[in-house]
JSON list of C-alpha atoms in Angstrom, two decimals:
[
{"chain": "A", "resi": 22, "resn": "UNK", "atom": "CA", "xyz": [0.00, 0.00, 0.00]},
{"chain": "A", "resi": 23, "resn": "UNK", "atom": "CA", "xyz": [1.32, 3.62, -1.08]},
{"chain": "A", "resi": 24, "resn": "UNK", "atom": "CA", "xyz": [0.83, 6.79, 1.12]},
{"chain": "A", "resi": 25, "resn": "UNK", "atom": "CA", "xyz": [-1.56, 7.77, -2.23]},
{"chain": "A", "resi": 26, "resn": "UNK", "atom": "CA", "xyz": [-3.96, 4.82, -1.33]},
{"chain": "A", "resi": 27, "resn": "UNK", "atom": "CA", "xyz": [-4.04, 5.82, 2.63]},
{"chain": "A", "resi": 28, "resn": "UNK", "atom": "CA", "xyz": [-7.23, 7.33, 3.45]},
{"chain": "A", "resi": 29, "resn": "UNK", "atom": "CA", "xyz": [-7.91, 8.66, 6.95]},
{"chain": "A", "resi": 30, "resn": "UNK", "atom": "CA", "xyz": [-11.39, 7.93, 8.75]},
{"chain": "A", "resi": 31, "resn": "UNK", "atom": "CA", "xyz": [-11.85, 11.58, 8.28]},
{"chain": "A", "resi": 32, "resn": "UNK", "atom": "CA", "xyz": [-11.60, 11.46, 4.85]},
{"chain": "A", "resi": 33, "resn": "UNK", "atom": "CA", "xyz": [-14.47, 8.62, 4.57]},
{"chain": "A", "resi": 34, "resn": "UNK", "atom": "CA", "xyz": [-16.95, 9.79, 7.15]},
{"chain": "A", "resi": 35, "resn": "UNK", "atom": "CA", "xyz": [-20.42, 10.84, 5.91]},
{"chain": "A", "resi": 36, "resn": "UNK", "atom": "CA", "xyz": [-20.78, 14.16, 5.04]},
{"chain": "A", "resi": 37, "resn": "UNK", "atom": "CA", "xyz": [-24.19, 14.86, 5.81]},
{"chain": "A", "resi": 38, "resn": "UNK", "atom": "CA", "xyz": [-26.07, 13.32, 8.82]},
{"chain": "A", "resi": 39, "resn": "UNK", "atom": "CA", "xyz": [-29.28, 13.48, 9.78]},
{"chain": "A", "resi": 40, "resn": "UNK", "atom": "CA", "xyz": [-31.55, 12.90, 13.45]},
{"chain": "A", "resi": 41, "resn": "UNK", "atom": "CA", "xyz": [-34.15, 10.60, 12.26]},
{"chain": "A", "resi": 42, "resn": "UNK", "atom": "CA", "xyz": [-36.44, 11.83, 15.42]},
{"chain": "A", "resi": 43, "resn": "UNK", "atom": "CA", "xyz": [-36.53, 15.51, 14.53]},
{"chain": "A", "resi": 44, "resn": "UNK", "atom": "CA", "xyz": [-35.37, 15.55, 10.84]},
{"chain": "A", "resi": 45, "resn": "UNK", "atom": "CA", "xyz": [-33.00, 18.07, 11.17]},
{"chain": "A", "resi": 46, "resn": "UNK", "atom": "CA", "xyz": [-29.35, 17.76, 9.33]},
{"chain": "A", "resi": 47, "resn": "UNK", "atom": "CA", "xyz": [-25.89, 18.41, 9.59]},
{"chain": "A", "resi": 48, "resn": "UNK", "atom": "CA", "xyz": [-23.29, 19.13, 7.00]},
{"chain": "A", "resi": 49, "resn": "UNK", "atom": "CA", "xyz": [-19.79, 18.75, 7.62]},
{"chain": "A", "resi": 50, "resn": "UNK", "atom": "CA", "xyz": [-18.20, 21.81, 5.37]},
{"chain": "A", "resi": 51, "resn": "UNK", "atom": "CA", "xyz": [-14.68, 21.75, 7.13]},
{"chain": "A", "resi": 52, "resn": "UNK", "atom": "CA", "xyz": [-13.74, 19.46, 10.11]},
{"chain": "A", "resi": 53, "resn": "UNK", "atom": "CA", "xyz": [-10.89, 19.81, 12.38]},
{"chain": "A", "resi": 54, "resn": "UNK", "atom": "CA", "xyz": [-8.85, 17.55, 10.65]},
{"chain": "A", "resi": 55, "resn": "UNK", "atom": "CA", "xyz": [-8.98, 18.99, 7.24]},
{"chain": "A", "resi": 56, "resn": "UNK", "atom": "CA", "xyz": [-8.46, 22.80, 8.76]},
{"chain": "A", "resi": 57, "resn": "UNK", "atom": "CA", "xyz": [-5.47, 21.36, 10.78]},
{"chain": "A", "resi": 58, "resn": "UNK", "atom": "CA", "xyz": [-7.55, 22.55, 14.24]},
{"chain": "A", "resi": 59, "resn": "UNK", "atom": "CA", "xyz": [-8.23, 25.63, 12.85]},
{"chain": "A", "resi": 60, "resn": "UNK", "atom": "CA", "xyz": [-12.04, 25.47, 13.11]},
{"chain": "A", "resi": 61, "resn": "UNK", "atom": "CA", "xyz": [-14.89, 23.04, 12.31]},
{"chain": "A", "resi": 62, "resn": "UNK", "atom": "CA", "xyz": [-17.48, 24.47, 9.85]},
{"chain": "A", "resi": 63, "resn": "UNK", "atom": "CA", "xyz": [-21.55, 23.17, 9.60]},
{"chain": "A", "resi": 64, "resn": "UNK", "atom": "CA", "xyz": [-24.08, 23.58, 8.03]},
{"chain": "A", "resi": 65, "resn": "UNK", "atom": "CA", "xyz": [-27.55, 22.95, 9.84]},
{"chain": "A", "resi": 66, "resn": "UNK", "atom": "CA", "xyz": [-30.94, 22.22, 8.32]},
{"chain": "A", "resi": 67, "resn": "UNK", "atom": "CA", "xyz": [-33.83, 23.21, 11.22]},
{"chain": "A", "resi": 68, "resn": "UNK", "atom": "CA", "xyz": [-37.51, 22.00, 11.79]},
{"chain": "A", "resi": 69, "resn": "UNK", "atom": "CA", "xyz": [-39.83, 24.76, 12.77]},
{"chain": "A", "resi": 70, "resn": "UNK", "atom": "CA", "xyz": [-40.08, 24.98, 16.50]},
{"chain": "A", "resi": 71, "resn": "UNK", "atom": "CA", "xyz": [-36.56, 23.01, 16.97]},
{"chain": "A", "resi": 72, "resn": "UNK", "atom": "CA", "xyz": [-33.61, 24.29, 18.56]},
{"chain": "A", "resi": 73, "resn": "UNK", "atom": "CA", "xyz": [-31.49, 23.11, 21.46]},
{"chain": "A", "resi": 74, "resn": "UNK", "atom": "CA", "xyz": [-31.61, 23.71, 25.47]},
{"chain": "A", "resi": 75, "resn": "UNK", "atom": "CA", "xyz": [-29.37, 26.57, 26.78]},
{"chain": "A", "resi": 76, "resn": "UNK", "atom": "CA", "xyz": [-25.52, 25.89, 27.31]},
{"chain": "A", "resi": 77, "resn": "UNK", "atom": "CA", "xyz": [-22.38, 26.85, 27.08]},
{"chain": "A", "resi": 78, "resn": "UNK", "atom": "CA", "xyz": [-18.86, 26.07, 25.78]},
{"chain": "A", "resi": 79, "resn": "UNK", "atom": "CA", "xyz": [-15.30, 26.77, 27.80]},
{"chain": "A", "resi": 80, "resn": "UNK", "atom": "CA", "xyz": [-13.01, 26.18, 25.13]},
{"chain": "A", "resi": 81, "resn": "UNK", "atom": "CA", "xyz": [-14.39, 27.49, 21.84]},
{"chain": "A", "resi": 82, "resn": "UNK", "atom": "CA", "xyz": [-15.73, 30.04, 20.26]},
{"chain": "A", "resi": 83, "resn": "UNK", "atom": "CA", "xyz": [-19.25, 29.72, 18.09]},
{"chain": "A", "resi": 84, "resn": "UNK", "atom": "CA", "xyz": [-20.19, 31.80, 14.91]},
{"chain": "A", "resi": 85, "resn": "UNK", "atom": "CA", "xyz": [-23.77, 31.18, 13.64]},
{"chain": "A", "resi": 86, "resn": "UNK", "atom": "CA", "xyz": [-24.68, 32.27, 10.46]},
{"chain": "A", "resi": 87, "resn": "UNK", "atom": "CA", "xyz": [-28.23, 32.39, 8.72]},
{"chain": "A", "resi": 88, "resn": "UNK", "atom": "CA", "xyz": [-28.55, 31.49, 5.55]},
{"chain": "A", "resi": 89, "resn": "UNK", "atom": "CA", "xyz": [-32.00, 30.59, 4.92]},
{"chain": "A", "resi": 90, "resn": "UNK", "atom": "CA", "xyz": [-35.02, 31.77, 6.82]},
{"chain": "A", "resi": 91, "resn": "UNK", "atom": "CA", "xyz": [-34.64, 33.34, 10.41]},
{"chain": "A", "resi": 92, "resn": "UNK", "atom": "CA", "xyz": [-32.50, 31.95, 13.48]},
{"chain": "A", "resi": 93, "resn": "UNK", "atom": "CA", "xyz": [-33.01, 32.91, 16.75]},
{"chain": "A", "resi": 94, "resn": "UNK", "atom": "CA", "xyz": [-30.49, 33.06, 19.19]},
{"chain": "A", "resi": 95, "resn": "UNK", "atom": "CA", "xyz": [-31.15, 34.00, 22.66]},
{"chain": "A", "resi": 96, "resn": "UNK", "atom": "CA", "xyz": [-28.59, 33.76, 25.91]},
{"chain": "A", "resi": 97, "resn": "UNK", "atom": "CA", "xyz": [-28.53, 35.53, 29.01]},
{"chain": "A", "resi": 98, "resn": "UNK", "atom": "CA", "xyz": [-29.04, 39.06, 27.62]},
{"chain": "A", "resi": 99, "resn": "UNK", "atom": "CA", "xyz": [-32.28, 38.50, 25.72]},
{"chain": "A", "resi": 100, "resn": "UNK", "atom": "CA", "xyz": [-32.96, 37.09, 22.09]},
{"chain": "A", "resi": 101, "resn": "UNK", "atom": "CA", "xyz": [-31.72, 37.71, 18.78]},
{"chain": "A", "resi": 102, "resn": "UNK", "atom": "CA", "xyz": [-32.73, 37.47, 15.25]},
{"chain": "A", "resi": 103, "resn": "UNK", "atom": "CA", "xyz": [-30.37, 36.68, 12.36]},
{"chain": "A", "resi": 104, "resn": "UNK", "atom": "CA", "xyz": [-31.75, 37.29, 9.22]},
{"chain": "A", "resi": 105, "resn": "UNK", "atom": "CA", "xyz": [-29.58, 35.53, 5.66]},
{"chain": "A", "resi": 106, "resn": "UNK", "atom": "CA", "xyz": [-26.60, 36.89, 5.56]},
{"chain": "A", "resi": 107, "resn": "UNK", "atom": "CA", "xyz": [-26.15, 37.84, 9.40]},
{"chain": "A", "resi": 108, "resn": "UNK", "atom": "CA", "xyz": [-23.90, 36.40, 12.12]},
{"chain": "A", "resi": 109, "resn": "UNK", "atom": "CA", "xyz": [-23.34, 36.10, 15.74]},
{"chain": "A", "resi": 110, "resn": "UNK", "atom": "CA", "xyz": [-20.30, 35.12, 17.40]},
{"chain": "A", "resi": 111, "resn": "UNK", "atom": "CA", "xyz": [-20.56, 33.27, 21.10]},
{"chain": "A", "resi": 112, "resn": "UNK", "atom": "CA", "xyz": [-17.96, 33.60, 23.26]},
{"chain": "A", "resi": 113, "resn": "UNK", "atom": "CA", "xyz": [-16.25, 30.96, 25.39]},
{"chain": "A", "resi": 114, "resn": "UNK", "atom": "CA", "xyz": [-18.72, 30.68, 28.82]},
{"chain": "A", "resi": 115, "resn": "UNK", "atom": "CA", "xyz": [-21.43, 32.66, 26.94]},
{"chain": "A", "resi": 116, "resn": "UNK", "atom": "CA", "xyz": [-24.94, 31.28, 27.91]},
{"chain": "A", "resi": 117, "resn": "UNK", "atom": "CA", "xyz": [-26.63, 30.58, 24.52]},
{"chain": "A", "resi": 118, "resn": "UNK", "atom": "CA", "xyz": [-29.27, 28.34, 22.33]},
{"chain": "A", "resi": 119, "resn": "UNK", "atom": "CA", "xyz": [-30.45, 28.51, 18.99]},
{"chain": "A", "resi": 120, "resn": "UNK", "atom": "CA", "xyz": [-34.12, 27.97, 17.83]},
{"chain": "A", "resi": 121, "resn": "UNK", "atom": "CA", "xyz": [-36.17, 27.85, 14.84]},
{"chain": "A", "resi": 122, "resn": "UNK", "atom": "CA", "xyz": [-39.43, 29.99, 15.99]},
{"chain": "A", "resi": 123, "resn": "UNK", "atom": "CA", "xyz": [-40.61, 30.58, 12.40]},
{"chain": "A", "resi": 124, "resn": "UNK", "atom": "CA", "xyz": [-43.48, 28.52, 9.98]},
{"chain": "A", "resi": 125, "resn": "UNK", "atom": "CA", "xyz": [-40.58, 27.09, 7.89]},
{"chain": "A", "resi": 126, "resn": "UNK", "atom": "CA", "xyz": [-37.29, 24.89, 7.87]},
{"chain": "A", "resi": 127, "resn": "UNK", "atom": "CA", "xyz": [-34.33, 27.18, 8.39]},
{"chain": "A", "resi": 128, "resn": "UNK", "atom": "CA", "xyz": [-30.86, 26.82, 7.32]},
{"chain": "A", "resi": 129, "resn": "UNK", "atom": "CA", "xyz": [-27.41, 28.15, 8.59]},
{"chain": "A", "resi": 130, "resn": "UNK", "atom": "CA", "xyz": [-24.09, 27.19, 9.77]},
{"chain": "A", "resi": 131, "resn": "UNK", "atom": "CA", "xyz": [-21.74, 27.15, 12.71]},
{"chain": "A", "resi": 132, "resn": "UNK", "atom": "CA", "xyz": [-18.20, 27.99, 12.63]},
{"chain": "A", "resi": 133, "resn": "UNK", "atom": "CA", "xyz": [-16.30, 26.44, 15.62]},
{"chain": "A", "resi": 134, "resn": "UNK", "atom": "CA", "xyz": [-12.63, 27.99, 16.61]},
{"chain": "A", "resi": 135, "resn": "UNK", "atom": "CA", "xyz": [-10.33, 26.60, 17.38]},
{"chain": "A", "resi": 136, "resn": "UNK", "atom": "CA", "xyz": [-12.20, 23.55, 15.38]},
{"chain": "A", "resi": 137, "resn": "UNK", "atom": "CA", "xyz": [-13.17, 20.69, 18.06]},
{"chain": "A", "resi": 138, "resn": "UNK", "atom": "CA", "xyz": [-12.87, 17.03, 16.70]},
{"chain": "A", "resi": 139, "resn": "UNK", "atom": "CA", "xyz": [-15.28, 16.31, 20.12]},
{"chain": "A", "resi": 140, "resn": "UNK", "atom": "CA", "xyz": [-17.54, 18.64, 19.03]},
{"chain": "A", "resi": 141, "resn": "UNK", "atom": "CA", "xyz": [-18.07, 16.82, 15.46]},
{"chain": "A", "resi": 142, "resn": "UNK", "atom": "CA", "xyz": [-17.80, 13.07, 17.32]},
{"chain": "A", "resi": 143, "resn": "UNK", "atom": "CA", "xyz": [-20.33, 14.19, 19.59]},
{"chain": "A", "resi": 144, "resn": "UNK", "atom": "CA", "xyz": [-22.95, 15.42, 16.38]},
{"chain": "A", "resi": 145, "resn": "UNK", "atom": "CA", "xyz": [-22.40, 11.77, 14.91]},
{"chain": "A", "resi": 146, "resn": "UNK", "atom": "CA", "xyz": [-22.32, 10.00, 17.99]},
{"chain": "A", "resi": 147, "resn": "UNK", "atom": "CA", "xyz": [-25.44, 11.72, 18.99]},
{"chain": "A", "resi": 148, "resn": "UNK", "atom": "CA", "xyz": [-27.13, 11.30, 16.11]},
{"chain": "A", "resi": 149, "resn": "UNK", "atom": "CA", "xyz": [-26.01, 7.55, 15.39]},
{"chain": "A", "resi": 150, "resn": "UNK", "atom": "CA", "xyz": [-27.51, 6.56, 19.15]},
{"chain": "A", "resi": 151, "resn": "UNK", "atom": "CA", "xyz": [-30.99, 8.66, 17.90]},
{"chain": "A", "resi": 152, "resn": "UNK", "atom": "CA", "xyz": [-30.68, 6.46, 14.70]},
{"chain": "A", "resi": 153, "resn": "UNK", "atom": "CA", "xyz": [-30.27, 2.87, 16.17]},
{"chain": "A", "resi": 154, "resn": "UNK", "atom": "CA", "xyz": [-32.56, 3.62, 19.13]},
{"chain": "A", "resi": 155, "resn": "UNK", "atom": "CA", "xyz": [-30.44, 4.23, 22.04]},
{"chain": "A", "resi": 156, "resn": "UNK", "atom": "CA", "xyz": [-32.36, 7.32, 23.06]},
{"chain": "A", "resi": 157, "resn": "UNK", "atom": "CA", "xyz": [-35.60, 8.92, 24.43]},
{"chain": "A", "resi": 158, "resn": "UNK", "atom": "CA", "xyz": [-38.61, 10.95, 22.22]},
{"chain": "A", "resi": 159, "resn": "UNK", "atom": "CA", "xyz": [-36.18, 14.08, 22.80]},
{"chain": "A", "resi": 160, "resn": "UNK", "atom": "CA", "xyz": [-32.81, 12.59, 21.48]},
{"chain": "A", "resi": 161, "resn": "UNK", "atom": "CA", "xyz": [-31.08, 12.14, 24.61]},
{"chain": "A", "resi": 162, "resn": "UNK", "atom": "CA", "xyz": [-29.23, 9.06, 25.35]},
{"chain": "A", "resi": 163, "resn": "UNK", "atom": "CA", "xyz": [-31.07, 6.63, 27.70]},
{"chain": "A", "resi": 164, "resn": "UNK", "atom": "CA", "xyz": [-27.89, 5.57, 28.93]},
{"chain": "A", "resi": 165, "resn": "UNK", "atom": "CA", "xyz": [-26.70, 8.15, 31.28]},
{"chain": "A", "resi": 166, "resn": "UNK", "atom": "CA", "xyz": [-22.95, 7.26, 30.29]},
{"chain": "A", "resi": 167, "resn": "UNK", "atom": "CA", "xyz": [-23.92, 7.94, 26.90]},
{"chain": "A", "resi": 168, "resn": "UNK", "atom": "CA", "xyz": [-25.07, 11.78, 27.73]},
{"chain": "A", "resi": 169, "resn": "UNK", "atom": "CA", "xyz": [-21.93, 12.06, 29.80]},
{"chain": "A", "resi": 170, "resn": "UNK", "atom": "CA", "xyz": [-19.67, 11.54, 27.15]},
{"chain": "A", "resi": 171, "resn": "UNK", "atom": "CA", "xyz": [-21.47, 13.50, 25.21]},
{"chain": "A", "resi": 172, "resn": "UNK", "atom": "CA", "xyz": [-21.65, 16.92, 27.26]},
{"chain": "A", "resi": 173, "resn": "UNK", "atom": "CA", "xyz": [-17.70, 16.29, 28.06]},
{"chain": "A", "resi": 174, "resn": "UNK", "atom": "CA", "xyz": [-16.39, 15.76, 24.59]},
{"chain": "A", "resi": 175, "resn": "UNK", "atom": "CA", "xyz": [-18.17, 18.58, 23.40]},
{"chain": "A", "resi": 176, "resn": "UNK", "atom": "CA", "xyz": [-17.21, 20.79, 25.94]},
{"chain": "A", "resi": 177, "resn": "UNK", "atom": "CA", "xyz": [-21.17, 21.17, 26.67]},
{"chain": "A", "resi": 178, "resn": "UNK", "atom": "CA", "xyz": [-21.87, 22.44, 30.28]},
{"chain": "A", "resi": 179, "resn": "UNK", "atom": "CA", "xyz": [-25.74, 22.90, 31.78]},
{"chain": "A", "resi": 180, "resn": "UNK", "atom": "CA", "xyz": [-26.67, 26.45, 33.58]},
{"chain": "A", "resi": 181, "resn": "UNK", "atom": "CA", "xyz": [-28.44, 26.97, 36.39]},
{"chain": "A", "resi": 182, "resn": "UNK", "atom": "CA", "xyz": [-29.57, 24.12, 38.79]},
{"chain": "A", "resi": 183, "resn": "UNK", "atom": "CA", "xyz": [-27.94, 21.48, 36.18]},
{"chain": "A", "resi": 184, "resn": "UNK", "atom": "CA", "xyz": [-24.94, 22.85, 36.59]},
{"chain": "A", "resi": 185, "resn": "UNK", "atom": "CA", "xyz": [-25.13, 20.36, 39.65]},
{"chain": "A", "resi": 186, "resn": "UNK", "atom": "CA", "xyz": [-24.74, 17.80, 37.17]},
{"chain": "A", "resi": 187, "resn": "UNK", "atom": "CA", "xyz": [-21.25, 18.66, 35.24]},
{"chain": "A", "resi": 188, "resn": "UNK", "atom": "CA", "xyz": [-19.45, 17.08, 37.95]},
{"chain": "A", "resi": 189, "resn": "UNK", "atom": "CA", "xyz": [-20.95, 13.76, 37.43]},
{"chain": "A", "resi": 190, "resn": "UNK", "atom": "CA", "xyz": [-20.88, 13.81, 33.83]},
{"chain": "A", "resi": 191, "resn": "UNK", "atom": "CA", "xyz": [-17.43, 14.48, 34.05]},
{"chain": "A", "resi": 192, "resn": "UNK", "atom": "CA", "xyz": [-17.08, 11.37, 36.66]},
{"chain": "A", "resi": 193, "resn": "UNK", "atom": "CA", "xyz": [-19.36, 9.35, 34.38]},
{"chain": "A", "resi": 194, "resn": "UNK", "atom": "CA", "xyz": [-17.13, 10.54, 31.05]},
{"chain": "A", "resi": 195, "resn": "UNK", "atom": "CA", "xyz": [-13.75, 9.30, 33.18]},
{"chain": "A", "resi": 196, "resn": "UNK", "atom": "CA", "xyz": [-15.27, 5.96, 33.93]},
{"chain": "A", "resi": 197, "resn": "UNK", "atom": "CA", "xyz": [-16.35, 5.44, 30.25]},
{"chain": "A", "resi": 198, "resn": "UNK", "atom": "CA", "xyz": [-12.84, 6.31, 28.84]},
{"chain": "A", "resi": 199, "resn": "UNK", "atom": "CA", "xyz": [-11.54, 3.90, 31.32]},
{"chain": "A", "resi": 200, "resn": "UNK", "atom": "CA", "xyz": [-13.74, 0.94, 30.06]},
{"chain": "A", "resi": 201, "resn": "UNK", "atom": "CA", "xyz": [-13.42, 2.20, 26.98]},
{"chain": "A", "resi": 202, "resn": "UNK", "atom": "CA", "xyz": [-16.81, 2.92, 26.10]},
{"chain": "A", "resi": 203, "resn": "UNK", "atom": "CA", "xyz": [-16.40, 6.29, 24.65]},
{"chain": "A", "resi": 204, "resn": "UNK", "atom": "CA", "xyz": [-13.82, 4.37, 22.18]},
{"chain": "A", "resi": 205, "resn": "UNK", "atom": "CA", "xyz": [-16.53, 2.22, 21.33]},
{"chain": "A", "resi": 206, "resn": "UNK", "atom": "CA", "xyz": [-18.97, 4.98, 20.09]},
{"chain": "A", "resi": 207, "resn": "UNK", "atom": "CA", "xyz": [-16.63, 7.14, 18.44]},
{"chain": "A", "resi": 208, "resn": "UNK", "atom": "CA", "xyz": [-15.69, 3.37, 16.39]},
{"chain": "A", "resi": 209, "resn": "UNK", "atom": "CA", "xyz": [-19.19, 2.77, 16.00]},
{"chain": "A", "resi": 210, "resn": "UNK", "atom": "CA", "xyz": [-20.38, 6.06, 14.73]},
{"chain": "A", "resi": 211, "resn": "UNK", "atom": "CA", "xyz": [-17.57, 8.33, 13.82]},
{"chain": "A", "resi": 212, "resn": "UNK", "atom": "CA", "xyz": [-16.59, 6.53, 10.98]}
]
């Protein structure tokens, strides 16, 4: 075998993925890997009324950009609208969600710096547990494990009275690299 015929597992991952409970999609433009930890670039499809629950990140930075239709994004200092064309950068620690509260799908992307390879296993993990099963009516992993590795390799931390749980996701995230459980799912599902 040459170095020519060598293809990474980043080089042969899906492209596009998609939660088969809500519909919505994901588009990998630029991942970690390819932008040499640059950034991670997406591109998100949204379902009216969808969005995610509020959270924060310690070790990245978020851009969100509309592209099609309207995306709110609301954090601690009130709500936001970004029409096409607009953008919003969260900062590291900056309570925020995002949420489609229009009549119509929505599209727009995310640009993560410095790129996070967690972030993008924890999109495909995520949505590969949704896919075969492995989670509730509102895509959360039934295995508690499961959400902990999650939240930690995504640098995803809970506000508020959750934040009593970041400790034990953290404990739970230890334990599963130990076993070697979070090895599993990234084989399983980022691949």
């Amino acid at each position: 075998m040459t170095i020519d015929s060598f293809v990474s597992k980043a080089e042969i991952m899906k492209t596009t993925i998609t939660n088969p409970i809500f519909k919505d999609t994901v588009t990998f433009i630029e991942t970690c890997h390819k932008s040499k930890g640059n950034c991670t670039r997406l591109e998100l499809t949204l379902f009216p009324g969808r969005g995610n629950p509020m959270h924060y990140h310690k070790t990245f930075h978020e851009t969100f950009t509309s592209i099609e239709g309207e995306l709110t994004i609301k954090g601690k200092n009130g709500s936001r609208v970004l029409k096409p064309g607009q953008s919003y950068t969260v900062k590291p620690f900056e309570l925020h969600c995002f949420c489609n509260t229009s009549n119509a799908e929505i599209k727009f992307s995310i640009t993560i710096e410095p790129g996070s390879t967690g972030f993008e296993n924890f999109l495909r993990i995520g949505y590969g547990l949704a896919e075969d099963g492995l989670t509730n009516a509102k895509s959360m992993p039934k295995k508690f494990q499961h959400t902990a590795v999650l939240m930690c390799m995504s640098d995803t931390n809970v506000p508020g009275i959750f934040k009593l749980f970041n400790p034990l996701f953290r404990r739970a995230y230890k334990q599963a690299q130990k076993s070697g459980e979070e090895q599993r799912l990234i084989d399983k599902y980022c691949v």
